[in-house]
Every structure is written in C-alpha cells, then in structure tokens.
CSV table of C-alpha atoms in Angstrom, one decimal:
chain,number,residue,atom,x,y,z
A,1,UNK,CA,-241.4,-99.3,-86.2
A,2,UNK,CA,-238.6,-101.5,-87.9
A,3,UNK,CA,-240.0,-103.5,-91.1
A,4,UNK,CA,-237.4,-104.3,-93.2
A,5,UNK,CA,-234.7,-106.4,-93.4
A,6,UNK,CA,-231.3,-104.7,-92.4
A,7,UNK,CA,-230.1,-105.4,-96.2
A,8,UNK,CA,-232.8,-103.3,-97.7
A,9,UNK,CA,-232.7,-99.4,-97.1
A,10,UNK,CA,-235.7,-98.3,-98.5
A,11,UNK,CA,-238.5,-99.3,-95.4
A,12,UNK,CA,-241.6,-99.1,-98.0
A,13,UNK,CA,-240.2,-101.2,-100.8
A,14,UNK,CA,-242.4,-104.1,-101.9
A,15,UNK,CA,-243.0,-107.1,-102.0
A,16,UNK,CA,-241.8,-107.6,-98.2
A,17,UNK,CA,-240.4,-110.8,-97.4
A,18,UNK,CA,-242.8,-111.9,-94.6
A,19,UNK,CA,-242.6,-114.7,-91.8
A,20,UNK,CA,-245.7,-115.7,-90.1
A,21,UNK,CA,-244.9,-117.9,-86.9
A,22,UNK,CA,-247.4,-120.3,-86.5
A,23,UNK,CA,-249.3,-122.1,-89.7
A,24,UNK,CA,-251.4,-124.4,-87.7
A,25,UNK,CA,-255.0,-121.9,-87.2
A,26,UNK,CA,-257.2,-120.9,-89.9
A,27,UNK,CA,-255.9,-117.3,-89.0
A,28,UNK,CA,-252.7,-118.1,-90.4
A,29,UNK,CA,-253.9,-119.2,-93.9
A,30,UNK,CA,-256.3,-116.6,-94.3
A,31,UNK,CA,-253.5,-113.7,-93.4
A,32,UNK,CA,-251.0,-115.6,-95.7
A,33,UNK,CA,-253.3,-115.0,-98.6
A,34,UNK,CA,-254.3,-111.2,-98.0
A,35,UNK,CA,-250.7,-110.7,-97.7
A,36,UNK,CA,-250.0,-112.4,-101.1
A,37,UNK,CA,-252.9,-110.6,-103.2
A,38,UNK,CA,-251.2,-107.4,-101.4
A,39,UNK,CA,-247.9,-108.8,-103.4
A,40,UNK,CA,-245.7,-109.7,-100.7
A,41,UNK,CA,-243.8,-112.8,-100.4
A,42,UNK,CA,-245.0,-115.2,-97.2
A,43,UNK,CA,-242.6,-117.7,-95.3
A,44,UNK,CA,-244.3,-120.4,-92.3
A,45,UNK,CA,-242.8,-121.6,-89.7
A,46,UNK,CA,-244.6,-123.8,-86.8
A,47,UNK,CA,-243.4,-126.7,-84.5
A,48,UNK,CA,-246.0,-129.0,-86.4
A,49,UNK,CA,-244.3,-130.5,-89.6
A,50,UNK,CA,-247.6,-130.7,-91.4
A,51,UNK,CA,-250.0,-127.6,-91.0
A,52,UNK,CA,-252.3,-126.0,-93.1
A,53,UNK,CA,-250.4,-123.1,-94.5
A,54,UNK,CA,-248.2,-125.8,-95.8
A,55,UNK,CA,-249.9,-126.9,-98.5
A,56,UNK,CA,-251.0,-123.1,-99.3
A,57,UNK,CA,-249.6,-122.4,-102.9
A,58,UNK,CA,-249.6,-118.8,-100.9
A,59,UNK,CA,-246.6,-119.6,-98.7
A,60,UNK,CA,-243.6,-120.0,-100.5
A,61,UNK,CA,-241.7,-121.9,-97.7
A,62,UNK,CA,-242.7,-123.6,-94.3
A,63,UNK,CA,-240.4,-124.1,-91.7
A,64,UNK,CA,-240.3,-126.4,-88.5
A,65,UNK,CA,-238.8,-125.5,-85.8
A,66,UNK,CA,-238.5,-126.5,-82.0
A,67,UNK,CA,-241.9,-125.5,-79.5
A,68,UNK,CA,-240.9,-122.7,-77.7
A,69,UNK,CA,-243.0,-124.3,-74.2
A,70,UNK,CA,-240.4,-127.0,-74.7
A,71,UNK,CA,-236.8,-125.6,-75.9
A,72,UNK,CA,-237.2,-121.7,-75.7
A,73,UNK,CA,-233.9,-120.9,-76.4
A,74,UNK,CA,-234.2,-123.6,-79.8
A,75,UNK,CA,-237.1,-121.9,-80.6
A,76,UNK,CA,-235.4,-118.5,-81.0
A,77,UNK,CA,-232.4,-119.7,-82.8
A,78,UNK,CA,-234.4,-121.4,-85.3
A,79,UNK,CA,-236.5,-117.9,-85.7
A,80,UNK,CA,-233.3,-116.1,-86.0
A,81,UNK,CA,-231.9,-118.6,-88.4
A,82,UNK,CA,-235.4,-118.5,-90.6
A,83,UNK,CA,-235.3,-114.3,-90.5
A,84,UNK,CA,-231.5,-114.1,-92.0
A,85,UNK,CA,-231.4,-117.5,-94.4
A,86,UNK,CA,-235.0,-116.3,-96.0
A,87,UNK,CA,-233.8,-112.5,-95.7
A,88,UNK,CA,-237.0,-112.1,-93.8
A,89,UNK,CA,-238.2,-108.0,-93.6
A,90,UNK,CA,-241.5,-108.5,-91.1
A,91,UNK,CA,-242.2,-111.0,-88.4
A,92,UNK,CA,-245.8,-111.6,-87.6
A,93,UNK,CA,-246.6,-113.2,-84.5
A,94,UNK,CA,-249.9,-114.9,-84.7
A,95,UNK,CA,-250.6,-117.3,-81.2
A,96,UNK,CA,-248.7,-116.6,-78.1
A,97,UNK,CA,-245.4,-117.6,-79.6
A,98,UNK,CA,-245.3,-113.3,-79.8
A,99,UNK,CA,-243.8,-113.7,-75.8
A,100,UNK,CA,-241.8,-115.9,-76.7
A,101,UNK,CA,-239.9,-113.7,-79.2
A,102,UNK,CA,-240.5,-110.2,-77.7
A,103,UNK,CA,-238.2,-111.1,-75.0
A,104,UNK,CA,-235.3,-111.6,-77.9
A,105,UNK,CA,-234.1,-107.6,-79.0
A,106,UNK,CA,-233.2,-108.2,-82.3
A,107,UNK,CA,-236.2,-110.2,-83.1
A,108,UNK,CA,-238.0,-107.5,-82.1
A,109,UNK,CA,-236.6,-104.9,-84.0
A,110,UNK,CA,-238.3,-106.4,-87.0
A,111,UNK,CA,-241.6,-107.8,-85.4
A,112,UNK,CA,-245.2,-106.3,-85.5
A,113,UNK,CA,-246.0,-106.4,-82.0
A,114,UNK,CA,-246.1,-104.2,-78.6
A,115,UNK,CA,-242.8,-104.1,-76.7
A,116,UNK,CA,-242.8,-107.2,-74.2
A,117,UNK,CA,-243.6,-104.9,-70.9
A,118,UNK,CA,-247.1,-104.2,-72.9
A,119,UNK,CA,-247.6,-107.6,-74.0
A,120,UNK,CA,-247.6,-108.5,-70.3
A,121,UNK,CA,-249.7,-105.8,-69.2
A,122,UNK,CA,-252.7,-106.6,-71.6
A,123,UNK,CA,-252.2,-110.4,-71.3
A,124,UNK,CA,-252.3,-110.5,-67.8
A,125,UNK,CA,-256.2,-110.0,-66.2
A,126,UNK,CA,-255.2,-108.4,-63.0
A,127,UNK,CA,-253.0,-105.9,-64.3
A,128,UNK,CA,-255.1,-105.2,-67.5
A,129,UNK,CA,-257.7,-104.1,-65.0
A,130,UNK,CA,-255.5,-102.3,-63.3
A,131,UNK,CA,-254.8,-100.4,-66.4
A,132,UNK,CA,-258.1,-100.3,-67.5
A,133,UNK,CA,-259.4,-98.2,-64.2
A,134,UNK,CA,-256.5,-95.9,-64.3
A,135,UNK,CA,-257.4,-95.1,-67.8
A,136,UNK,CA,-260.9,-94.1,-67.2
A,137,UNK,CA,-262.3,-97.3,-68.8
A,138,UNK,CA,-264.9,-99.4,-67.8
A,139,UNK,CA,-264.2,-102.9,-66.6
A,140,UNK,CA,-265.8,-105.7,-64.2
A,141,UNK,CA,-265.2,-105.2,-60.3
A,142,UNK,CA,-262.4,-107.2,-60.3
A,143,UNK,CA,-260.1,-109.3,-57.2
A,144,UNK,CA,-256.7,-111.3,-57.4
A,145,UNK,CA,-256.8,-114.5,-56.4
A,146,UNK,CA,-253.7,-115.9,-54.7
A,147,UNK,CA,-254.9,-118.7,-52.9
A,148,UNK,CA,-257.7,-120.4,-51.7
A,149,UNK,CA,-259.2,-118.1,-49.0
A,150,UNK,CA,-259.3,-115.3,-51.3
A,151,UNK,CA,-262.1,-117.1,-53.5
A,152,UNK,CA,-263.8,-118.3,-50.6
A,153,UNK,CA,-263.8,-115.1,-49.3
A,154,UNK,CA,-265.7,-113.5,-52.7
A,155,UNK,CA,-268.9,-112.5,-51.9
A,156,UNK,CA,-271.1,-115.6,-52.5
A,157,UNK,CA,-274.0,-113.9,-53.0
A,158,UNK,CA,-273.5,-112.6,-56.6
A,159,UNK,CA,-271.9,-114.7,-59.3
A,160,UNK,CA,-268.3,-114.4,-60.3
A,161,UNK,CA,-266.2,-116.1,-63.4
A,162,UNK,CA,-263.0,-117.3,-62.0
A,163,UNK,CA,-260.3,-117.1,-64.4
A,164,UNK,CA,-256.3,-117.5,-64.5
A,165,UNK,CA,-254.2,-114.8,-64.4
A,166,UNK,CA,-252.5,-115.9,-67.5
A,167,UNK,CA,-255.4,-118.0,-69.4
A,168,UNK,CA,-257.2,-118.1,-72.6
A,169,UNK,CA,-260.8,-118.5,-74.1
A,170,UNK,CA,-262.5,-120.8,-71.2
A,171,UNK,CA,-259.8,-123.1,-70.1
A,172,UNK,CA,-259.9,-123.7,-66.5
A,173,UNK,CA,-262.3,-120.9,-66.3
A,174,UNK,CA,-265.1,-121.5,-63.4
A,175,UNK,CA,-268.3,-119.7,-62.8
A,176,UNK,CA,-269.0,-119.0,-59.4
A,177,UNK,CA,-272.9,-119.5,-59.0
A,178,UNK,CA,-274.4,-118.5,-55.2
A,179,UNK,CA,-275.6,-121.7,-53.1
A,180,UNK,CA,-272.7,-123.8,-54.8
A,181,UNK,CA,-269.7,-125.4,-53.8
A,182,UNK,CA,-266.6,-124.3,-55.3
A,183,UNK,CA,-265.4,-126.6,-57.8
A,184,UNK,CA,-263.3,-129.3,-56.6
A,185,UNK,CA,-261.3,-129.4,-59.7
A,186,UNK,CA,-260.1,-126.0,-59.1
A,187,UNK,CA,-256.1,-125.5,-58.9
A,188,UNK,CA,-254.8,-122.7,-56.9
A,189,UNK,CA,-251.3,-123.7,-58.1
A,190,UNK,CA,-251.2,-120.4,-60.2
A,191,UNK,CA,-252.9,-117.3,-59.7
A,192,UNK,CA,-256.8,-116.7,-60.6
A,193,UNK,CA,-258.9,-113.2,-61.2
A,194,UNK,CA,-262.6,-113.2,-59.9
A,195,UNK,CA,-264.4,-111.0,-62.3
A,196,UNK,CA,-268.0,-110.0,-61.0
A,197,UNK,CA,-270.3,-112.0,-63.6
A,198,UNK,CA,-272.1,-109.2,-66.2
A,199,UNK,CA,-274.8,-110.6,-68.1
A,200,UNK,CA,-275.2,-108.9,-71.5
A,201,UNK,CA,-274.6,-109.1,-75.3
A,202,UNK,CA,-271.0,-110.5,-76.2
A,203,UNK,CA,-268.9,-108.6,-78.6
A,204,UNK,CA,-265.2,-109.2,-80.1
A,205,UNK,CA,-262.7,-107.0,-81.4
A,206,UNK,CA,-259.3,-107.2,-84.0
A,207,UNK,CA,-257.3,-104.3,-84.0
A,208,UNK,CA,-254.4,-103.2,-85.7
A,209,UNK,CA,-252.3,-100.3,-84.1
A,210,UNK,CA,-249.3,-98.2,-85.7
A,211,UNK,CA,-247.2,-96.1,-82.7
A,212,UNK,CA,-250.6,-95.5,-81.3
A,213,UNK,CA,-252.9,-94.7,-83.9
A,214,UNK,CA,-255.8,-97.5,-84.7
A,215,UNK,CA,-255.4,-98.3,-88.3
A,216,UNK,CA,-257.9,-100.6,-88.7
A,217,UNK,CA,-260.8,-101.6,-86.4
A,218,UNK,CA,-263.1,-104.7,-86.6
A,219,UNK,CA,-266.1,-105.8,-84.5
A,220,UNK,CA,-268.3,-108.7,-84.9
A,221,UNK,CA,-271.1,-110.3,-82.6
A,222,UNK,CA,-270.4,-113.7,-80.8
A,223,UNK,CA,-273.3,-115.8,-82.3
A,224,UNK,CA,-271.8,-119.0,-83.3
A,225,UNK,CA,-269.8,-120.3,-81.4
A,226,UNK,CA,-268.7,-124.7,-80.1
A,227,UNK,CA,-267.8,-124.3,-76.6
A,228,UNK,CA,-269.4,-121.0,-75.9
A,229,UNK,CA,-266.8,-119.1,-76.4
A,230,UNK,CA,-264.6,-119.7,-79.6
A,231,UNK,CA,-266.1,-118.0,-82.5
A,232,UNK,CA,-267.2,-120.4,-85.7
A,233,UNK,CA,-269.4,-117.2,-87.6
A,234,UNK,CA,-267.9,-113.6,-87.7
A,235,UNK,CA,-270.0,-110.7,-89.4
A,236,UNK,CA,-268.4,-107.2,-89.0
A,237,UNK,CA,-270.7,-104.6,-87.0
A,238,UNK,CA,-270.1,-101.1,-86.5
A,239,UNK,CA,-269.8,-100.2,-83.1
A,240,UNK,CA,-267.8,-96.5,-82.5
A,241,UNK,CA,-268.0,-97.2,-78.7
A,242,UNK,CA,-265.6,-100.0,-79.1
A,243,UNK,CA,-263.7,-98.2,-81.6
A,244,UNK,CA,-263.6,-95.2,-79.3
A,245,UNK,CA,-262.4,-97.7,-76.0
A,246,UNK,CA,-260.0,-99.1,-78.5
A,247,UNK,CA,-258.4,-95.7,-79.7
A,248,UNK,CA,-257.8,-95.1,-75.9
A,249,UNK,CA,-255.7,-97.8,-74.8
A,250,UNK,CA,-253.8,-98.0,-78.3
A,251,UNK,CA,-252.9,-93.9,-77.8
A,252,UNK,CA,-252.8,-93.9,-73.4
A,253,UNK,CA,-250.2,-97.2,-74.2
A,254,UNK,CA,-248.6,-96.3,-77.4
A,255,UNK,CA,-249.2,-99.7,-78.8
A,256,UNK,CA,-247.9,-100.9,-82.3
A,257,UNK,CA,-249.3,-104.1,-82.9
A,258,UNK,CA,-252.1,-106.6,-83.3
A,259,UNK,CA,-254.8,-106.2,-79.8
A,260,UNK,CA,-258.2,-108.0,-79.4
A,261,UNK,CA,-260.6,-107.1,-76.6
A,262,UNK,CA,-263.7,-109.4,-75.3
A,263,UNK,CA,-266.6,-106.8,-74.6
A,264,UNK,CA,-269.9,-107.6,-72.7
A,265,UNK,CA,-272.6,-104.4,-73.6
A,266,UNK,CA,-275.5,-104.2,-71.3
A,267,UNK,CA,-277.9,-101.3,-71.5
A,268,UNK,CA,-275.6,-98.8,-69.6
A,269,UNK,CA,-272.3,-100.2,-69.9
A,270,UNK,CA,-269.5,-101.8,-72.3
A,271,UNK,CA,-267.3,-103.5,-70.0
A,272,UNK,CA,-263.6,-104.9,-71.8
A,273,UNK,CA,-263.5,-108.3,-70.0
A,274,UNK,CA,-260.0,-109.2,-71.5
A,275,UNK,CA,-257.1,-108.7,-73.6
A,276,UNK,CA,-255.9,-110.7,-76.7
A,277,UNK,CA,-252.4,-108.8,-77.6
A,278,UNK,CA,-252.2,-110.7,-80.4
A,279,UNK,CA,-254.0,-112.4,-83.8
A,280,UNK,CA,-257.5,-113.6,-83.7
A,281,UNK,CA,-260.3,-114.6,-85.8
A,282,UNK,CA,-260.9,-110.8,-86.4
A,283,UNK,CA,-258.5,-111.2,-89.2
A,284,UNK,CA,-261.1,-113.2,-91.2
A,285,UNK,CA,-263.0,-109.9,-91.4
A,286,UNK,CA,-260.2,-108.5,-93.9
A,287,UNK,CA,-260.5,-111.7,-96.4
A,288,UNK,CA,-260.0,-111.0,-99.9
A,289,UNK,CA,-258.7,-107.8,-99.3
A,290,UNK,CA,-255.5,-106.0,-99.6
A,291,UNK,CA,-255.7,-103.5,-96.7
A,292,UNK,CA,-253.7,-105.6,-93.5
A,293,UNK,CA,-251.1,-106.4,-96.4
A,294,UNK,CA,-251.0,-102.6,-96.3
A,295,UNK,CA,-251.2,-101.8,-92.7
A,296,UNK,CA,-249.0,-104.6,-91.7
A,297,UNK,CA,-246.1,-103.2,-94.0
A,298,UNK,CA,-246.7,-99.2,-94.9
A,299,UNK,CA,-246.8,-96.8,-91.0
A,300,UNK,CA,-248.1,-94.2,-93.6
A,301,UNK,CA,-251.0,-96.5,-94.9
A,302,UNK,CA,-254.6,-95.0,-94.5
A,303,UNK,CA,-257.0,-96.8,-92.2
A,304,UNK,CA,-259.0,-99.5,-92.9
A,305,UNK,CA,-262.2,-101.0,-91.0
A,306,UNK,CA,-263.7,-104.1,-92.4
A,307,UNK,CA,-267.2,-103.8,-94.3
A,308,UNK,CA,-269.8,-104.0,-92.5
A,309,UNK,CA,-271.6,-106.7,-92.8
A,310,UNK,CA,-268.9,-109.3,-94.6
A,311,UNK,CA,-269.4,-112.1,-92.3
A,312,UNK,CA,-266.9,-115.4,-93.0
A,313,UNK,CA,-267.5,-118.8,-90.9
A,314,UNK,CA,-265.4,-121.6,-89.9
A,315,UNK,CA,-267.2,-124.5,-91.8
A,316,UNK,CA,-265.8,-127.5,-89.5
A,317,UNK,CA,-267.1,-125.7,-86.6
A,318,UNK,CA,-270.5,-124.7,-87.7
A,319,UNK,CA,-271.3,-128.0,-88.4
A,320,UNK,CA,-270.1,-129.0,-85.0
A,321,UNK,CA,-272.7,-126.2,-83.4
A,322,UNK,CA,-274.9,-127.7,-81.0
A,323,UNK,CA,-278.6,-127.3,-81.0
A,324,UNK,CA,-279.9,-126.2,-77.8
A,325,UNK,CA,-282.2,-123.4,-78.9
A,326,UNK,CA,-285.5,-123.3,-80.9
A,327,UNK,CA,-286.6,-123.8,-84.3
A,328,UNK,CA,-286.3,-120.4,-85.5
A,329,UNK,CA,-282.4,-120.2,-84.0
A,330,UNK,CA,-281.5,-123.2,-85.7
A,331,UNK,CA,-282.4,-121.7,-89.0
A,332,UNK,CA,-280.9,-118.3,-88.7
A,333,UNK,CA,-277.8,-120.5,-88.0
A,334,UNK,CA,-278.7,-123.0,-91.2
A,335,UNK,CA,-278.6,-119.9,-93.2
A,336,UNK,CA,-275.7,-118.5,-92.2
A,337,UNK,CA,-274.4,-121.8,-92.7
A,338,UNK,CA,-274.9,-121.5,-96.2
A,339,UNK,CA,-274.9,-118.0,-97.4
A,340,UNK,CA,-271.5,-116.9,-95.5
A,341,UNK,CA,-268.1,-118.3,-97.5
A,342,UNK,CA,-265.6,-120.7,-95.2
A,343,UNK,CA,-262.4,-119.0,-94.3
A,344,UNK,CA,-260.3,-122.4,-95.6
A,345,UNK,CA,-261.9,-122.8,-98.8
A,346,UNK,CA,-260.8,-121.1,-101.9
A,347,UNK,CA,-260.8,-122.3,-105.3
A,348,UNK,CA,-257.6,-120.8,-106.1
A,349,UNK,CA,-255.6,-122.8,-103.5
A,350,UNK,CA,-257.6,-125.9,-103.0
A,351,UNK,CA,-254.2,-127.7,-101.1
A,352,UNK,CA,-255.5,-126.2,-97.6
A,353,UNK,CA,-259.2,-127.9,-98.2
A,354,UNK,CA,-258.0,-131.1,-100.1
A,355,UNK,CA,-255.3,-132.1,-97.3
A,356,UNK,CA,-258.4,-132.0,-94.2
A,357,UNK,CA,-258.5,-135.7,-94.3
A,358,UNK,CA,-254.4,-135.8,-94.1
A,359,UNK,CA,-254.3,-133.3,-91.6
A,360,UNK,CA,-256.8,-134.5,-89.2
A,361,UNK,CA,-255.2,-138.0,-89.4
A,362,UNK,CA,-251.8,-136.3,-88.7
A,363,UNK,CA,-253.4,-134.4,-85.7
A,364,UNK,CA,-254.8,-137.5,-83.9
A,365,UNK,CA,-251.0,-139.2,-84.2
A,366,UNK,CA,-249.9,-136.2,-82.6
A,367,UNK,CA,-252.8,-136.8,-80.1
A,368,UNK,CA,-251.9,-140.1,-79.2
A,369,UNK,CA,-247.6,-139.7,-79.0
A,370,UNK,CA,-248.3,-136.4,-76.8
A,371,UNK,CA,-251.5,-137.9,-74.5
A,372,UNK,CA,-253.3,-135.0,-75.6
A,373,UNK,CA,-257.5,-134.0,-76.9
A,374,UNK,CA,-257.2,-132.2,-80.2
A,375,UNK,CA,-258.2,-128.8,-78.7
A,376,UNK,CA,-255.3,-128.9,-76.2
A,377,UNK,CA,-252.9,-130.0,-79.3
A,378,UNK,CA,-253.2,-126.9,-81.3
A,379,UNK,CA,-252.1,-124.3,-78.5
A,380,UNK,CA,-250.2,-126.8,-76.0
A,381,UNK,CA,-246.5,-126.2,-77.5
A,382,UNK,CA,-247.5,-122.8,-78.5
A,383,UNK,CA,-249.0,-121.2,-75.1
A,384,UNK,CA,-246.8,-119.1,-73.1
C-alpha cells in the first residue's frame, strides 16, 4: 500500500502531506482535524469554491477543481496537478469521487482505497449479494431488477424495498407494501434490486482496512436520524458480530481501505443490507483522537476501535428531527441534544461554525443556478 510521495523514500516519515477530495460534508472537517492533531499536513480540494473545510485553520490549502459527473477527465488532471504541485504523499477519498479516481493508475498508487474491481463489487447491491452468499454471510433474499415485469413479478404478498443498483441512502428507494400499486414514479431506466423487507434494529458500521486486516472498527445505533435514514446522533456500541462479519469480507476480499456496511439485527439474524466502500459519519466516532491519523498513514499501526460510548451529533440536523413519537422519545432525544458535543463546533477553529450563515447563503445560489433542493446539491457533482 503506496503512501508516500515518490520524492520521499522513507514510507513512515511524518508529517504526511495529505489531500482529502471533497470538503463539502461534516466528515471532511472532522477527518481534517484528527489528521492535524496526528501532525500531518491537510490539503482540500472540492468542485464547490466555498466549503466548510475552507475556512478550517486545519487545512492549509483548498483547491477547486472541475465535478467529475461533469468533466471526468478535468477532474483527474486537476487531482493529478494538486498531488505533484502540493507534493501530496496520501489521497483520501471521502464521497464517491473514490471511482472517479480508482480508474486513474497513478492516482491510485498513492490513494487509501480498494482497487476499482472491489469498489464495484461492494458498491453495486446485486453483486454485493452475490458476494455476500458465496462468502458464507447472511444477507436479505435478494432479485435483480431489469425491467418492469421483474418487479411485478416479486411476490406481492410479503414486502420488498426496491432499491437501484447503483444508489445511495433512500433516493429513489421504494417500499413494496402487499395490496398496493407500484409506484407510478418508479423509473426502470436503470437497474433496481428487490431486497425482501427485514424488520429489526438498524445498525451502522466505519471500517478502516490495511491489506485485509480490520484496523479499526466502529458501530453505532441509527437513532436520530431526518429522513429516516441519514444519521444526525452517533454513539459507538460494541457489537463483535459486526466486527466478526466485517473481518470476513475485509480478509475473503483483501481490502485496503475505508468500508461501511448497513446492518438490520433481528433476534436470529444480522443481515448486511449494503455496502458504503467509502467515508461515512463513522468517522465522527474517532473525534479528538489521533488513531485514523495513525491508521490512515502507518500499515504497521496497532488497531483502534472507537470508545464505546463517545457519541457526537450533527447539531443542524438534530434540530431538524421530527417529532412523531411520544413524550418520553422526545426527551431521550432533547438530552442527547444537549449532552453529546456537535461534530462542526470547536473552539479552536471557530471559521467552520462562524461561516454557517455564509455558507448556507452560498448553497442556496448554487441551488437556484443548478435547479437543484439543497440535499441533491451536496452529492449531485460528486455521485458516480
């Protein structure tokens, strides 16, 4: 696993020169300052001119660059420019930009992700349940949908989430209820899976993998969440039976990288639902730490599992949480609201926090030139 910069001949030396390649999510500003209190030296760069990691006294530079939905090729010179002008040792992908640039060989020699034949194995739902079966591993009954008559021909009678092939979170996702109509919004222009509907708890994972070995494992509950699904409140669990399910694909694949899995537990079964090959809010679980500085940058490093029970929230979005429950939910939520610490704000680097009212202003212009809702904004030139 390449981490340095083809200047320096010592792979260990730090402080690493580290680009991050998207500064837009909370992920990326919480990562940025892990990796600075683990001494290394953070670069940006993002498609957006104005992002939070920008105004991150963490990040020494911020680069734009073109949207790799739009000008792939653009989007990979500008990368390749950024890694030799900054003398750039690591690349970390944090969104789905990471296809985008494990299709360029010399980007990946230097990049802390799975090869791109993985990448598409875990990112794609039919063949990660493919995988998942031949491996021994639990996952819902599962059918590719090509077309049309292959969802009507489901069986009705039990309830299935339609999903695409190539999707993310809930977007376009359907549930298939019996006695109902399919959906008439429903687009058969790309490929769906039909995943036989489990009803149980919901858990998350963040790994980090070194040529196969898990080095460091986190697990956290969905509770909070703002469209029932993306995570506002993360508090780390321990759960070896993830860890365990984990360990297997990362050794049966080889995998050196970052991989997040979506679990549903029931009584007699963990079931992986999906495949995140990538960064994801597990990340907030390390805050204020050194150790993914460490794993990120050292194959030799020791493992490191989050604490359990740090817990971090997304302020903006747990003040957006919708009350639909009773009394007592809404105050285990209130107090978690105000005992857990907000990934953005810190009072040693106040720019991220300060700039909100900036940023949001500079969103909604974005919103208006591109015809887009915020939500769609963030991932739209990003989203392979």
């Amino acid at each position: 696993m390449p981490v340095r910069h083809p200047e320096n001949n010592q792979p260990n030396t730090y402080p690493k020169r580290i680009l991050l390649t998207n500064g837009r999510f909370p992920v990326a500003l919480d990562l940025s300052r892990q990796l600075k209190r683990a001494g290394h030296k953070v670069y940006v760069l993002d498609p957006m001119h104005f992002h939070v990691c920008k105004f991150s006294r963490n990040v020494r530079k911020s680069v734009k660059v073109p949207a790799p939905r739009e000008d792939f090729e653009g989007f990979l010179k500008a990368v390749k420019d950024a890694v030799q002008n900054l003398k750039i040792d690591l690349v970390i992908p944090l969104h789905e930009e990471v296809f985008y640039l494990a299709q360029d060989q010399d980007l990946a020699k230097i990049m802390f992700a799975a090869d791109y034949h993985t990448l598409l194995i875990l990112h794609n739902k039919w063949d990660f349940s493919l995988q998942m079966e031949a491996l021994g591993l639990d996952v819902p009954e599962t059918h590719l949908c090509s077309h049309l008559r292959d969802v009507r021909n489901l069986d009705r009678g039990v309830e299935w989430a339609l999903k695409p092939v190539f999707g993310r979170a809930c977007a376009n996702m359907f549930h298939l209820k019996p006695g109902h109509s399919l959906p008439e919004e429903l687009d058969m222009s790309e490929k769906y899976v039909a995943q036989r509907w489990i009803k149980g708890k919901q858990l998350c994972s963040y790994a980090v993998a070194v040529n196969g070995v898990v080095k460091g494992c986190g697990v956290y509950p969905v509770i909070d969440t703002i469209d029932g699904s993306s995570c506002v409140y993360f508090e780390a669990v321990d759960h070896p039976g993830i860890r365990r399910y984990i360990e297997t694909i990362v050794r049966e694949l080889h995998i050196t990288g970052q991989v997040a899995f979506d679990f549903i537990e029931t009584s007699d079964r963990l079931v992986a639902i999906e495949c995140n090959p990538r960064a994801t809010s597990g990340i907030h679980l390390y805050s204020n730490t050194t150790w993914l500085g460490e794993l990120f940058t050292n194959p030799e490093a020791i493992p490191r599992d989050p604490l359990v029970g740090t817990n971090r929230q997304l302020a903006p979005g747990m003040l957006m949480w919708e009350h639909k429950s009773g009394a007592k939910v809404w105050f285990q939520h209130m107090k978690r609201l105000v005992t857990s610490k907000d990934v953005i704000f810190s009072w040693k680097d106040l720019g991220p926090s300060l700039m909100q009212p900036f940023l949001l202003t500079s969103y909604y212009d974005l919103c208006r030139k591109k015809h887009l809702h915020l939500p769609e904004l963030f991932q739209w030139d990003m989203i392979w």
